[in-house]
Short mmCIF file of C-alpha atoms in Angstrom, two decimals:
data_model
loop_
_atom_site.label_atom_id
_atom_site.label_comp_id
_atom_site.label_asym_id
_atom_site.label_seq_id
_atom_site.Cartn_x
_atom_site.Cartn_y
_atom_site.Cartn_z
CA MET Q 1 0.00 0.00 0.00
CA SER Q 2 1.55 3.26 -1.10
CA GLN Q 3 -0.72 5.62 0.80
CA ILE Q 4 -0.10 6.16 4.51
CA ARG Q 5 -3.55 6.29 6.04
CA LYS Q 6 -2.82 8.02 9.31
CA ALA Q 7 -3.88 11.34 10.80
CA SER Q 8 -3.53 13.41 13.95
CA VAL Q 9 -6.11 16.11 14.62
CA SER Q 10 -6.45 18.48 17.58
CA ARG Q 11 -9.27 20.80 18.52
CA LYS Q 12 -9.26 23.20 21.45
CA THR Q 13 -12.20 25.32 22.54
CA LYS Q 14 -13.23 26.98 25.80
CA GLU Q 15 -15.09 23.74 26.59
CA THR Q 16 -12.79 20.95 25.40
CA ASP Q 17 -9.23 20.10 24.41
CA ILE Q 18 -9.06 16.98 22.23
CA THR Q 19 -6.32 15.26 20.24
CA ILE Q 20 -7.03 12.12 18.22
CA GLU Q 21 -4.54 10.01 16.30
CA ILE Q 22 -5.76 7.29 13.95
CA ASN Q 23 -4.13 4.68 11.75
CA LEU Q 24 -6.62 2.99 9.44
CA ASP Q 25 -4.13 0.21 8.72
CA GLY Q 26 -3.30 -0.61 12.31
CA SER Q 27 -4.04 -3.63 14.47
CA GLY Q 28 -6.77 -2.32 16.78
CA LYS Q 29 -4.52 -0.86 19.47
CA ALA Q 30 -6.18 1.81 21.57
CA ALA Q 31 -5.16 4.38 24.18
CA ILE Q 32 -8.32 6.20 25.21
CA ASP Q 33 -8.73 8.79 27.97
CA THR Q 34 -11.82 11.01 27.95
CA GLY Q 35 -12.76 11.06 31.62
CA ILE Q 36 -16.04 9.27 30.82
CA GLY Q 37 -15.53 5.59 31.55
CA PHE Q 38 -18.27 4.14 29.38
CA PHE Q 39 -17.32 6.36 26.44
CA ASP Q 40 -13.70 5.17 26.80
CA HIS Q 41 -15.04 1.60 26.68
CA MET Q 42 -16.99 2.33 23.47
CA LEU Q 43 -14.05 3.96 21.70
CA ASP Q 44 -11.80 1.10 22.77
CA ALA Q 45 -14.32 -1.39 21.34
CA PHE Q 46 -14.49 0.64 18.12
CA ALA Q 47 -10.69 0.53 17.72
CA ARG Q 48 -10.42 -3.15 18.55
CA HIS Q 49 -13.13 -4.24 16.11
CA SER Q 50 -12.29 -1.86 13.26
CA GLY Q 51 -8.62 -2.75 13.38
CA TYR Q 52 -7.78 0.96 13.48
CA ASP Q 53 -5.12 2.12 15.92
CA LEU Q 54 -6.69 4.92 17.94
CA THR Q 55 -5.35 7.36 20.51
CA VAL Q 56 -7.79 9.76 22.14
CA LYS Q 57 -6.74 12.36 24.69
CA ALA Q 58 -9.70 14.49 25.70
CA VAL Q 59 -10.42 16.84 28.55
CA GLY Q 60 -13.52 18.93 28.89
CA ASP Q 61 -16.02 20.64 31.12
CA LEU Q 62 -17.30 17.43 32.72
CA HIS Q 63 -18.42 19.47 35.73
CA VAL Q 64 -21.21 20.66 33.39
CA ASP Q 65 -21.85 17.25 31.81
CA GLY Q 66 -20.31 15.12 29.09
CA HIS Q 67 -22.15 16.71 26.17
CA HIS Q 68 -19.41 19.01 24.87
CA LEU Q 69 -16.68 16.40 25.21
CA VAL Q 70 -18.57 13.59 23.46
CA GLU Q 71 -19.78 15.93 20.70
CA ASP Q 72 -16.30 17.36 20.08
CA ALA Q 73 -14.74 13.89 20.16
CA GLY Q 74 -17.13 12.94 17.35
CA ILE Q 75 -16.08 16.01 15.37
CA VAL Q 76 -12.36 15.37 15.83
CA LEU Q 77 -12.64 11.64 15.11
CA GLY Q 78 -14.59 12.41 11.94
CA GLN Q 79 -11.96 14.96 10.86
CA ALA Q 80 -9.18 12.45 11.55
CA MET Q 81 -10.94 9.75 9.54
CA ALA Q 82 -11.45 12.13 6.61
CA GLU Q 83 -7.80 13.22 6.69
CA ALA Q 84 -6.55 9.63 6.91
CA LEU Q 85 -8.74 8.59 3.95
CA GLY Q 86 -7.34 11.33 1.73
CA ASP Q 87 -8.98 11.23 -1.71
CA LYS Q 88 -10.50 7.80 -0.86
CA ARG Q 89 -8.88 6.21 -3.91
CA GLY Q 90 -9.32 2.44 -3.94
CA ILE Q 91 -11.57 2.09 -0.90
CA ALA Q 92 -14.57 -0.23 -0.99
CA ARG Q 93 -16.66 2.83 -0.02
CA PHE Q 94 -19.64 0.85 1.29
CA GLY Q 95 -19.72 -1.28 4.43
CA GLU Q 96 -22.31 -2.92 6.60
CA ALA Q 97 -22.50 -5.09 9.70
CA ARG Q 98 -25.04 -6.85 11.92
CA ILE Q 99 -23.69 -7.35 15.42
CA PRO Q 100 -25.48 -9.07 18.30
CA MET Q 101 -24.67 -8.54 21.96
CA ASP Q 102 -26.75 -10.78 24.18
CA GLU Q 103 -30.37 -9.73 23.52
CA ALA Q 104 -29.40 -6.66 21.48
CA LEU Q 105 -28.92 -6.57 17.71
CA ALA Q 106 -27.36 -3.61 15.90
CA GLU Q 107 -27.29 -3.01 12.15
CA VAL Q 108 -25.08 -0.36 10.59
CA ALA Q 109 -24.54 0.54 6.93
CA VAL Q 110 -22.11 3.25 5.82
CA ASP Q 111 -21.28 5.00 2.58
CA ILE Q 112 -18.07 7.04 2.59
CA SER Q 113 -19.53 9.32 -0.03
CA GLY Q 114 -18.32 12.75 1.05
CA ARG Q 115 -21.96 13.56 1.87
CA SER Q 116 -22.93 13.31 5.50
CA PHE Q 117 -26.24 12.01 6.72
CA LEU Q 118 -27.31 10.00 9.74
CA VAL Q 119 -30.44 7.95 10.25
CA MET Q 120 -30.54 6.24 13.64
CA LYS Q 121 -33.34 4.17 15.08
CA ALA Q 122 -32.52 3.52 18.73
CA ASP Q 123 -34.55 3.84 21.90
CA PHE Q 124 -32.81 3.94 25.26
CA TYR Q 125 -34.56 3.39 28.58
CA ALA Q 126 -32.11 4.94 31.02
CA PRO Q 127 -30.81 8.52 30.89
CA VAL Q 128 -27.23 7.44 31.65
CA ILE Q 129 -24.88 4.49 31.52
CA GLY Q 130 -22.39 5.25 34.28
CA THR Q 131 -21.74 8.95 33.66
CA TYR Q 132 -22.39 8.68 29.91
CA SER Q 133 -25.66 10.20 28.67
CA THR Q 134 -27.52 7.83 26.36
CA GLN Q 135 -28.72 10.87 24.38
CA MET Q 136 -25.12 11.39 23.30
CA THR Q 137 -24.94 8.19 21.26
CA LYS Q 138 -26.91 9.69 18.40
CA HIS Q 139 -25.24 13.08 18.80
CA PHE Q 140 -21.76 11.51 18.71
CA PHE Q 141 -22.51 9.71 15.45
CA GLU Q 142 -24.16 12.84 13.97
CA SER Q 143 -21.04 14.87 14.75
CA LEU Q 144 -18.73 12.18 13.37
CA ALA Q 145 -20.76 11.68 10.18
CA SER Q 146 -20.84 15.42 9.52
CA ALA Q 147 -17.11 15.90 10.03
CA ALA Q 148 -16.12 12.78 8.07
CA GLY Q 149 -18.58 13.13 5.18
CA ILE Q 150 -20.09 9.71 5.82
CA ASN Q 151 -23.66 8.59 5.18
CA MET Q 152 -24.72 6.27 8.01
CA ASN Q 153 -27.84 4.26 8.66
CA MET Q 154 -27.98 2.67 12.12
CA LYS Q 155 -30.53 0.80 14.14
CA VAL Q 156 -30.54 -1.29 17.26
CA GLU Q 157 -33.09 -3.30 19.20
CA GLY Q 158 -32.84 -4.82 22.64
CA ASP Q 159 -33.58 -4.32 26.32
CA ASN Q 160 -30.25 -3.39 27.90
CA ASP Q 161 -28.88 0.07 27.08
CA HIS Q 162 -25.26 -0.99 27.64
CA HIS Q 163 -25.66 -3.89 25.22
CA LYS Q 164 -27.45 -1.77 22.63
CA THR Q 165 -24.87 1.01 22.68
CA GLU Q 166 -21.93 -1.37 22.56
CA ALA Q 167 -23.50 -3.33 19.70
CA LEU Q 168 -23.89 -0.05 17.76
CA PHE Q 169 -20.24 0.92 18.26
CA LYS Q 170 -19.06 -2.56 17.26
CA ALA Q 171 -21.32 -2.67 14.21
CA PHE Q 172 -20.03 0.76 13.20
CA ALA Q 173 -16.48 -0.56 13.60
CA TYR Q 174 -17.06 -3.53 11.31
CA ALA Q 175 -18.95 -1.45 8.76
CA MET Q 176 -16.08 1.06 8.61
CA LYS Q 177 -13.49 -1.71 8.45
CA ARG Q 178 -15.24 -3.11 5.38
CA ALA Q 179 -15.81 0.30 3.78
CA THR Q 180 -12.19 1.44 4.13
CA VAL Q 181 -10.50 -1.70 2.83
CA ILE Q 182 -8.42 -1.02 -0.28
CA GLU Q 183 -9.82 -2.90 -3.27
CA GLY Q 184 -7.98 -1.25 -6.16
CA GLN Q 185 -6.81 2.11 -7.51
CA GLU Q 186 -10.07 3.67 -8.68
CA ILE Q 187 -12.36 6.13 -6.93
CA LYS Q 188 -15.72 4.38 -6.69
CA SER Q 189 -17.97 7.12 -7.95
CA THR Q 190 -19.46 8.05 -11.31
CA LYS Q 191 -18.52 11.64 -10.36
CA GLY Q 192 -14.84 10.71 -10.13
CA VAL Q 193 -14.56 12.10 -6.60
CA LEU Q 194 -15.82 11.14 -3.16
#
């Protein structure tokens, strides 16, 4: 592979200070520190199952709540993915996965099209998992999709919010792994660009 598919992106605001490093051709190694335990667990699962190496160093105004940090982490991760993908030459472009976790079943389909859109069908019963707000799952993926230029369709069913959220992150990981695999030298678009 001639293209080095790595990126390091930082973003600092009055609310958060985040640096993310990603290697799309890694081995699933992760070093995650956001101050939100369950979110760390989800990002670690994403790295492990996508095969991407991922380092996330994030601090934020957690005395308010986790909203700004999770949202900004989605933005920075999306920017890092977009930078690492470059012109997207040779990628499969499309990926999908169905991942069960106990009673939960998540389905995710992605199109790395350069056009962002998110459809998510997920109902959560509890307001939080640990200190992580369940409302932030959709917002994280919205922020990521927008920054990365990815079209994503996600849904999950089940009874346990931990299982449902983790199944979504793992299904997203496998969908992205399949969409970013190099299949040739062409850009898979009738437009000639993604």
